[in-house]
């Protein structure tokens, strides 16, 4: 198999035995990028020169017997909403199209400390608002499994890059599903950690009470390795939590015997494509054959999750995005302006795309005097009810299964003009963000050549059980398909 198609743990083994060098891996990935990037368009910025130099440096270190970290010399793509010192960080927005940060975000620094080599910055929906990458200022990324369909979003570039072999692993961010849904649509593994496990410092804020960075990888083993590299408290993010970080590698045991696994009733009904339901039922059978006890669980308030999310997330976004005013960051209008307010207005009208403007308006309205209690206040109450629903469900089970996305990848343009349809892409993932829980998506089948994702949800900070359940399924099910791009 070509190097670009191998998972990181396999490449590490080959490097350890001296079969291959970090430079050869980087070369293989960049050759692949040259071949398929014109079709997939996963990246906003490529950092090939820097990556080649780093790979050579890594090889020199290995020769001297230094630098044998678990991910040393592995090419990694980074979603373009994480600040990278000296490298363009656009959030796929016109307003930040020339923005070059002067510092690395904590996670970016951590992956670099772990020896990972950045391949470039991947495309996303503008400011991570969307489920298809279609709202990107730089154009749509295409799904490597079918170039006429979307890769999901907002981390569509990261998921497509990993699926297409344009990166060995990638970082995404997830506010309402943006790691898991594109992972599902692209047939790769994506994990949203518990809120607070990973630092958000240097992640451009969308909805601060929901945003989390996490891994997008080819398999569960790589997911555990990358999570290990990025997890942990950070004094620069007061919402990051001080807990002992376990050895995630220890979760990789293919054994779920005696485990209690829940199946979410509300997410197996209306609105879920039949093929998706069938694949999830098959996955449930795989778990029972392995000796897990399957128990139906319910989230009675799940039906309100989407509405609550689309008040809370835009409310927080409207406040976070107020900083793009043409003064400190990014674009400023070159039109003649009357005064400062006029400058703000013209800058923002020119710099933001339609979806971002819609969210700013929704959020500003929801927070305005007289409406705050009726909208934002109510939404926060629903959030609490959803947290309680999950707590009750987790009294009975160790992990919960559901589809990740209600459908397989949809056609480019199909939902673009219909925001509500687009928002419905996240009905299975959003409750998990509202409750701050960890959730992974792993491939569990194909329908018409398009991947289906299984979501596994865990208790707060119980990534160990999430990974273990996912690993057991992966070993038993053995999804090995790759998109045929050549
Ligand atoms: N698709 C959802 C939204 O548009 C989630 C995005 C995300 O997780 N960043 O808000």
Coordinates of C-alpha atoms and ligand atoms in Angstrom, one line a residue:
X1 CA 0.0 0.0 0.0
X2 CA 1.2 3.5 -0.8
X3 CA 2.5 5.4 2.2
X4 CA -0.1 8.1 2.0
X5 CA -2.8 5.5 2.6
X6 CA -1.2 4.1 5.8
X7 CA -2.3 5.1 9.3
X8 CA 0.2 6.9 11.5
X9 CA 0.8 4.0 13.8
X10 CA 1.8 1.8 10.9
X11 CA 4.1 4.5 9.5
X12 CA 5.7 4.9 12.9
X13 CA 6.4 1.2 13.0
X14 CA 8.0 1.4 9.6
X15 CA 10.1 4.3 10.7
X16 CA 11.1 2.5 13.8
X17 CA 12.4 -0.4 11.9
X18 CA 14.2 1.9 9.5
X19 CA 12.2 0.8 6.5
X20 CA 11.2 4.4 5.6
X21 CA 12.1 7.9 6.5
X22 CA 9.9 10.9 7.5
X23 CA 11.0 12.6 4.3
X24 CA 9.6 9.7 2.2
X25 CA 6.3 9.9 4.0
X26 CA 6.1 13.7 3.4
X27 CA 7.0 13.1 -0.2
X28 CA 4.3 10.5 -0.7
X29 CA 1.7 12.8 0.8
X30 CA 2.6 15.8 -1.2
X31 CA 2.8 13.8 -4.4
X32 CA -0.7 12.6 -3.6
X33 CA -1.8 16.2 -3.0
X34 CA -0.4 17.2 -6.3
X35 CA -2.5 14.5 -8.0
X36 CA -5.8 14.7 -6.3
X37 CA -6.0 18.2 -4.8
X38 CA -7.3 19.8 -8.1
X39 CA -10.3 17.5 -7.7
X40 CA -10.9 17.6 -4.0
X41 CA -9.7 21.1 -3.0
X42 CA -9.3 20.2 0.7
X43 CA -6.7 22.9 1.4
X44 CA -6.8 26.6 1.7
X45 CA -3.0 26.8 2.2
X46 CA -0.3 24.3 1.6
X47 CA 3.0 24.4 3.6
X48 CA 5.1 22.0 1.5
X49 CA 8.4 23.8 1.8
X50 CA 8.2 24.0 5.6
X51 CA 7.0 20.4 5.8
X52 CA 9.9 19.1 3.7
X53 CA 12.4 20.9 5.8
X54 CA 10.8 19.6 9.0
X55 CA 10.8 16.1 7.7
X56 CA 14.5 16.3 6.9
X57 CA 15.1 17.6 10.3
X58 CA 13.1 14.8 11.8
X59 CA 15.1 12.2 9.9
X60 CA 18.4 13.8 11.2
X61 CA 17.1 13.6 14.7
X62 CA 16.0 10.0 14.3
X63 CA 19.5 9.2 13.0
X64 CA 21.0 10.7 16.2
X65 CA 18.6 8.6 18.2
X66 CA 16.5 11.5 19.3
X67 CA 12.8 12.2 18.7
X68 CA 10.9 8.9 18.8
X69 CA 7.6 10.4 20.0
X70 CA 4.5 8.5 19.0
X71 CA 3.7 10.8 16.1
X72 CA 7.2 12.0 15.2
X73 CA 7.5 12.8 11.5
X74 CA 3.8 12.2 10.7
X75 CA 2.1 14.7 8.2
X76 CA -0.9 16.4 9.8
X77 CA -3.4 18.8 8.2
X78 CA -4.8 21.6 10.4
X79 CA -8.3 23.2 10.0
X80 CA -7.9 26.8 9.0
X81 CA -9.5 28.2 12.1
X82 CA -6.6 27.4 14.3
X83 CA -3.9 30.0 14.7
X84 CA -0.6 29.1 13.1
X85 CA 2.3 31.5 13.6
X86 CA 3.4 33.0 10.3
X87 CA 1.0 30.9 8.3
X88 CA -2.3 32.3 6.9
X89 CA -5.3 31.5 9.1
X90 CA -8.4 32.5 7.2
X91 CA -11.4 30.7 8.8
X92 CA -12.4 30.4 5.1
X93 CA -13.7 33.9 5.4
X94 CA -13.2 37.0 3.2
X95 CA -12.8 39.1 6.3
X96 CA -9.6 37.1 7.3
X97 CA -8.4 36.2 3.9
X98 CA -5.0 37.9 4.6
X99 CA -4.8 37.2 8.3
X100 CA -1.4 35.9 9.5
X101 CA -1.3 35.1 13.3
X102 CA 1.7 36.1 15.4
X103 CA 1.3 33.0 17.6
X104 CA 0.5 29.3 17.6
X105 CA -2.6 28.1 19.3
X106 CA -2.0 25.7 22.2
X107 CA -3.0 22.6 20.2
X108 CA -0.9 23.7 17.2
X109 CA 2.0 24.0 19.6
X110 CA 1.3 20.7 21.1
X111 CA 1.2 18.8 17.8
X112 CA 4.4 20.4 16.8
X113 CA 6.0 19.4 20.1
X114 CA 4.8 15.8 19.4
X115 CA 6.8 15.9 16.2
X116 CA 3.9 16.1 13.8
X117 CA 4.6 18.0 10.5
X118 CA 1.9 20.4 9.2
X119 CA 1.0 19.8 5.6
X120 CA -1.2 22.9 5.4
X121 CA -4.5 24.5 6.5
X122 CA -7.8 22.9 5.4
X123 CA -11.0 24.4 4.1
X124 CA -14.1 24.8 6.3
X125 CA -17.4 26.5 6.2
X126 CA -16.9 30.2 6.9
X127 CA -16.1 30.5 10.6
X128 CA -17.1 26.8 10.9
X129 CA -20.8 27.7 10.3
X130 CA -22.2 25.0 8.1
X131 CA -22.4 21.3 7.3
X132 CA -21.0 21.1 3.8
X133 CA -18.0 23.5 3.3
X134 CA -20.1 25.3 0.8
X135 CA -20.1 28.6 2.8
X136 CA -16.3 28.8 2.4
X137 CA -15.0 32.0 0.8
X138 CA -12.6 29.8 -1.1
X139 CA -15.1 27.5 -2.7
X140 CA -16.4 24.0 -1.8
X141 CA -14.3 21.0 -1.0
X142 CA -15.5 17.8 -2.7
X143 CA -16.1 14.4 -1.2
X144 CA -13.4 12.0 -2.3
X145 CA -16.0 9.2 -2.6
X146 CA -18.0 11.1 -5.1
X147 CA -16.8 14.5 -6.3
X148 CA -20.4 15.7 -6.9
X149 CA -21.2 15.4 -3.2
X150 CA -20.2 17.5 -0.2
X151 CA -17.6 16.2 2.3
X152 CA -19.8 17.5 5.2
X153 CA -18.7 20.3 7.4
X154 CA -17.6 22.4 8.8
X155 CA -14.3 20.4 9.0
X156 CA -14.9 19.2 5.4
X157 CA -11.4 20.0 4.3
X158 CA -9.8 18.0 7.1
X159 CA -12.0 15.0 6.6
X160 CA -11.6 15.0 2.8
X161 CA -7.8 15.3 3.1
X162 CA -7.6 12.3 5.4
X163 CA -10.0 10.2 3.3
X164 CA -8.1 11.1 0.1
X165 CA -4.6 10.5 1.5
X166 CA -3.7 14.2 1.3
X167 CA -2.8 14.0 5.0
X168 CA -2.2 11.1 7.4
X169 CA -4.2 12.7 10.1
X170 CA -5.9 16.0 10.7
X171 CA -7.3 18.4 13.3
X172 CA -10.9 19.6 13.2
X173 CA -13.2 21.6 15.5
X174 CA -16.7 20.6 16.5
X175 CA -19.3 23.0 17.8
X176 CA -22.4 21.1 16.7
X177 CA -21.0 18.2 14.8
X178 CA -18.2 19.6 12.6
X179 CA -15.7 16.9 13.3
X180 CA -18.1 13.9 13.4
X181 CA -20.4 14.7 10.5
X182 CA -17.7 15.2 7.9
X183 CA -15.8 12.2 9.3
X184 CA -19.0 10.2 8.7
X185 CA -19.6 11.5 5.2
X186 CA -15.9 10.9 4.2
X187 CA -15.6 7.4 5.8
X188 CA -13.0 8.3 8.4
X189 CA -12.8 8.5 12.2
X190 CA -13.5 11.8 14.0
X191 CA -13.7 12.4 17.7
X192 CA -15.1 15.4 19.6
X193 CA -13.6 15.4 23.0
X194 CA -15.5 16.3 26.2
X195 CA -15.8 20.1 26.5
X196 CA -12.8 21.2 28.5
X197 CA -10.5 18.3 27.7
X198 CA -8.6 20.2 24.9
X199 CA -7.5 23.8 25.0
X200 CA -9.3 26.3 22.8
X201 CA -6.6 28.9 23.0
X202 CA -5.8 29.9 19.4
X203 CA -8.9 28.3 18.0
X204 CA -10.9 31.2 16.4
X205 CA -14.0 31.3 18.5
X206 CA -17.4 30.5 17.0
X207 CA -19.6 29.5 20.0
X208 CA -17.3 29.4 23.0
X209 CA -19.4 27.2 25.2
X210 CA -19.6 24.5 22.6
X211 CA -16.3 24.6 20.5
X212 CA -13.8 21.7 20.9
X213 CA -10.8 20.7 18.8
X214 CA -10.4 17.0 18.1
X215 CA -8.7 14.4 15.8
X216 CA -9.8 13.2 12.4
X217 CA -7.9 10.0 11.5
X218 CA -7.9 6.9 9.4
X219 CA -8.6 4.6 12.3
X220 CA -9.3 4.5 16.1
X221 CA -5.7 3.8 17.1
X222 CA -4.5 7.0 15.3
X223 CA -7.4 8.8 17.0
X224 CA -6.2 7.8 20.4
X225 CA -2.6 8.8 19.6
X226 CA -3.6 12.2 18.4
X227 CA -6.0 12.8 21.3
X228 CA -3.1 12.0 23.7
X229 CA -1.0 14.6 22.0
X230 CA -3.6 17.4 22.3
X231 CA -5.5 16.7 25.6
X232 CA -4.8 18.5 28.8
X233 CA -5.4 21.6 30.8
X234 CA -4.0 24.9 29.6
X235 CA -3.6 28.0 31.7
X236 CA -4.5 30.1 28.7
X237 CA -8.0 28.5 28.4
X238 CA -9.9 28.9 31.7
X239 CA -12.5 26.4 30.5
X240 CA -10.0 23.6 30.0
X241 CA -10.2 21.2 32.9
X242 CA -7.6 19.9 35.3
X243 CA -7.9 16.1 35.2
X244 CA -5.5 13.3 34.9
X245 CA -5.1 12.4 31.3
X246 CA -5.3 8.6 31.0
X247 CA -3.2 6.6 28.6
X248 CA -5.6 6.4 25.7
X249 CA -3.6 3.6 24.1
X250 CA -4.9 1.3 26.9
X251 CA -8.4 1.8 25.6
X252 CA -7.5 -0.1 22.5
X253 CA -8.8 -3.5 23.6
X254 CA -11.2 -5.3 21.3
X255 CA -13.5 -6.4 24.2
X256 CA -17.0 -5.2 25.0
X257 CA -18.2 -8.3 26.8
X258 CA -20.6 -7.4 29.6
X259 CA -20.7 -3.8 28.6
X260 CA -24.0 -2.0 28.5
X261 CA -24.5 -0.2 25.3
X262 CA -27.5 2.1 24.7
X263 CA -29.2 2.7 21.4
X264 CA -30.9 6.1 21.1
X265 CA -34.5 5.7 20.3
X266 CA -35.1 9.2 19.1
X267 CA -32.4 8.9 16.5
X268 CA -33.6 5.8 14.8
X269 CA -36.9 7.2 13.6
X270 CA -38.2 9.8 11.3
X271 CA -35.8 11.8 9.2
X272 CA -33.1 9.1 9.2
X273 CA -32.3 7.6 5.8
X274 CA -33.3 3.9 5.7
X275 CA -29.8 2.7 4.6
X276 CA -28.4 4.6 7.6
X277 CA -30.8 2.9 10.0
X278 CA -30.0 -0.5 8.5
X279 CA -26.2 0.1 9.0
X280 CA -26.7 1.2 12.6
X281 CA -28.9 -1.9 13.3
X282 CA -26.1 -4.1 11.8
X283 CA -23.6 -2.3 14.1
X284 CA -25.8 -3.1 17.1
X285 CA -25.8 -6.7 16.0
X286 CA -22.0 -6.7 15.9
X287 CA -21.9 -5.4 19.5
X288 CA -24.4 -8.0 20.7
X289 CA -22.4 -10.8 19.0
X290 CA -19.4 -9.5 20.9
X291 CA -21.2 -10.0 24.2
X292 CA -22.4 -6.4 24.9
X293 CA -25.9 -5.9 26.3
X294 CA -28.0 -3.6 24.2
X295 CA -30.5 -1.4 26.0
X296 CA -32.8 1.2 24.3
X297 CA -32.3 4.6 25.8
X298 CA -34.2 7.8 25.3
X299 CA -33.5 11.6 25.3
X300 CA -37.0 13.0 25.8
X301 CA -35.9 16.5 25.1
X302 CA -33.7 15.8 22.0
X303 CA -36.4 17.2 19.8
X304 CA -35.7 20.7 21.1
X305 CA -31.9 20.4 20.8
X306 CA -31.7 21.9 17.3
X307 CA -33.8 24.9 18.2
X308 CA -31.8 25.5 21.4
X309 CA -28.5 25.2 19.5
X310 CA -29.6 27.6 16.8
X311 CA -30.2 30.2 19.5
X312 CA -27.1 29.5 21.7
X313 CA -24.5 29.1 18.9
X314 CA -25.6 32.2 16.9
X315 CA -25.9 34.3 20.2
X316 CA -22.3 33.4 21.1
X317 CA -21.2 33.9 17.5
X318 CA -22.7 37.3 17.2
X319 CA -20.7 38.4 20.3
X320 CA -17.5 36.6 19.2
X321 CA -17.6 38.0 15.7
X322 CA -18.0 41.6 16.9
X323 CA -14.2 41.8 16.9
X324 CA -14.0 41.8 13.1
X325 CA -14.5 45.5 12.7
X326 CA -11.8 46.5 10.3
X327 CA -9.7 47.9 13.1
X328 CA -7.6 45.1 14.6
X329 CA -7.9 42.1 12.3
X330 CA -8.2 41.3 8.6
X331 CA -10.1 43.1 6.0
X332 CA -11.0 46.8 6.1
X333 CA -13.2 48.4 3.4
X334 CA -11.4 50.6 0.8
X335 CA -14.6 52.5 0.1
X336 CA -15.0 56.1 1.2
X337 CA -16.5 56.2 4.6
X338 CA -18.4 58.9 6.5
X339 CA -17.3 57.9 10.0
X340 CA -16.2 55.0 12.1
X341 CA -19.7 53.3 12.2
X342 CA -19.9 53.5 8.4
X343 CA -16.4 51.9 8.2
X344 CA -17.5 49.1 10.5
X345 CA -20.7 48.6 8.4
X346 CA -19.0 48.6 5.0
X347 CA -16.1 46.3 6.3
X348 CA -18.5 43.7 7.7
X349 CA -20.9 43.9 4.8
X350 CA -18.0 43.2 2.4
X351 CA -16.1 40.7 4.6
X352 CA -18.7 38.3 5.8
X353 CA -20.7 35.8 3.7
X354 CA -24.4 35.3 3.9
X355 CA -24.5 32.4 6.4
X356 CA -22.3 34.3 8.8
X357 CA -24.5 37.4 8.4
X358 CA -27.6 35.3 9.1
X359 CA -26.1 33.9 12.3
X360 CA -25.0 37.4 13.5
X361 CA -28.5 38.7 12.9
X362 CA -30.1 35.7 14.6
X363 CA -27.8 35.9 17.5
X364 CA -28.1 39.7 18.0
X365 CA -31.8 39.4 17.9
X366 CA -31.9 36.5 20.4
X367 CA -29.8 38.5 22.8
X368 CA -31.6 41.8 22.5
X369 CA -33.4 43.5 25.4
X370 CA -36.9 42.1 25.7
X371 CA -36.1 38.9 23.9
X372 CA -33.2 37.6 25.9
X373 CA -35.3 35.6 28.4
X374 CA -37.7 34.3 25.7
X375 CA -35.0 33.0 23.4
X376 CA -31.5 32.7 24.9
X377 CA -32.8 32.0 28.4
X378 CA -35.2 29.3 27.2
X379 CA -32.5 27.7 25.1
X380 CA -30.2 27.5 28.1
X381 CA -33.0 25.7 30.1
X382 CA -33.4 23.2 27.3
X383 CA -29.7 22.7 27.4
X384 CA -29.9 21.7 31.1
X385 CA -32.8 19.3 30.3
X386 CA -30.7 17.6 27.7
X387 CA -27.7 17.3 30.1
X388 CA -30.2 15.6 32.5
X389 CA -31.6 13.3 29.8
X390 CA -28.1 12.1 29.1
X391 CA -27.3 11.7 32.8
X392 CA -30.4 9.5 33.2
X393 CA -29.5 7.4 30.1
X394 CA -25.9 7.0 31.4
X395 CA -27.3 5.6 34.7
X396 CA -28.2 2.5 32.6
X397 CA -25.5 2.3 30.0
X398 CA -21.7 2.8 29.5
X399 CA -21.9 4.2 26.0
X400 CA -24.7 5.2 23.6
X401 CA -25.0 4.5 19.9
X402 CA -26.7 6.5 17.2
X403 CA -26.2 7.5 13.6
X404 CA -23.7 10.4 13.2
X405 CA -25.5 11.9 10.2
X406 CA -29.1 11.3 9.2
X407 CA -28.0 10.8 5.6
X408 CA -25.0 9.9 3.5
X409 CA -23.2 12.7 1.6
X410 CA -25.7 14.9 -0.2
X411 CA -25.1 16.6 -3.6
X412 CA -23.3 19.9 -3.8
X413 CA -26.0 22.7 -4.0
X414 CA -28.8 20.4 -2.7
X415 CA -29.3 22.1 0.6
X416 CA -27.4 25.3 0.1
X417 CA -30.4 27.5 -0.5
X418 CA -32.4 25.9 2.4
X419 CA -30.7 26.7 5.7
X420 CA -33.2 24.6 7.7
X421 CA -32.5 21.5 5.7
X422 CA -28.8 22.2 6.2
X423 CA -29.3 22.6 9.9
X424 CA -31.1 19.3 10.1
X425 CA -27.8 17.6 9.0
X426 CA -26.7 17.9 12.7
X427 CA -29.7 16.5 14.5
X428 CA -27.7 13.5 15.8
X429 CA -24.6 15.4 16.8
X430 CA -25.9 18.7 18.4
X431 CA -27.3 17.2 21.6
X432 CA -23.8 15.8 22.4
X433 CA -22.3 19.3 22.1
X434 CA -25.1 20.9 24.2
X435 CA -24.3 18.3 27.0
X436 CA -20.5 18.7 26.5
X437 CA -20.0 15.0 26.1
X438 CA -17.4 13.1 24.1
X439 CA -18.6 11.5 20.8
X440 CA -16.8 9.7 18.0
X441 CA -17.9 8.8 14.5
X442 CA -16.5 5.7 12.9
X443 CA -17.4 4.1 9.5
X444 CA -20.0 1.4 9.7
X445 CA -21.0 0.8 6.1
X446 CA -21.5 2.1 2.6
X447 CA -24.6 2.9 0.7
X448 CA -24.4 3.5 -3.0
X449 CA -20.7 3.9 -2.6
X450 CA -21.0 6.6 0.1
X451 CA -19.9 6.0 3.7
X452 CA -22.2 5.8 6.8
X453 CA -21.0 6.9 10.2
X454 CA -21.8 5.3 13.6
X455 CA -21.7 7.7 16.5
X456 CA -20.6 6.5 20.0
X457 CA -21.3 8.9 22.8
X458 CA -19.7 8.6 26.3
X459 CA -19.9 10.1 29.8
X460 CA -18.0 13.3 30.5
X461 CA -14.2 12.7 30.3
X462 CA -14.8 9.0 29.5
X463 CA -13.0 9.1 26.2
X464 CA -11.5 5.7 27.3
X465 CA -14.9 3.9 27.0
X466 CA -15.7 5.8 23.7
X467 CA -12.4 4.7 22.2
X468 CA -12.6 1.1 23.5
X469 CA -16.1 0.7 22.1
X470 CA -15.1 2.2 18.8
X471 CA -11.9 0.1 18.6
X472 CA -13.9 -3.1 19.3
X473 CA -16.3 -2.3 16.5
X474 CA -13.5 -1.4 14.1
X475 CA -11.7 -4.7 14.8
X476 CA -14.9 -6.8 14.4
X477 CA -16.3 -4.9 11.4
X478 CA -13.1 -4.2 9.6
X479 CA -14.0 -1.3 7.3
X480 CA -11.1 -1.1 4.9
X481 CA -12.6 0.7 1.9
X482 CA -10.9 3.8 0.5
X483 CA -12.3 6.2 -2.1
X484 CA -11.2 5.5 -5.6
X485 CA -9.9 8.8 -6.9
X486 CA -7.4 7.8 -9.6
Ligands
LIG1 N1 -23.2 22.6 11.2 C1 -23.3 23.2 12.5 C2 -23.5 24.7 12.4 O1 -23.6 25.1 11.3 C3 -22.1 22.8 13.4 C4 -20.9 23.5 13.0 C5 -19.7 23.2 13.8 O2 -19.8 22.2 14.5 N2 -18.7 24.0 13.7 O3 -23.4 25.4 13.3

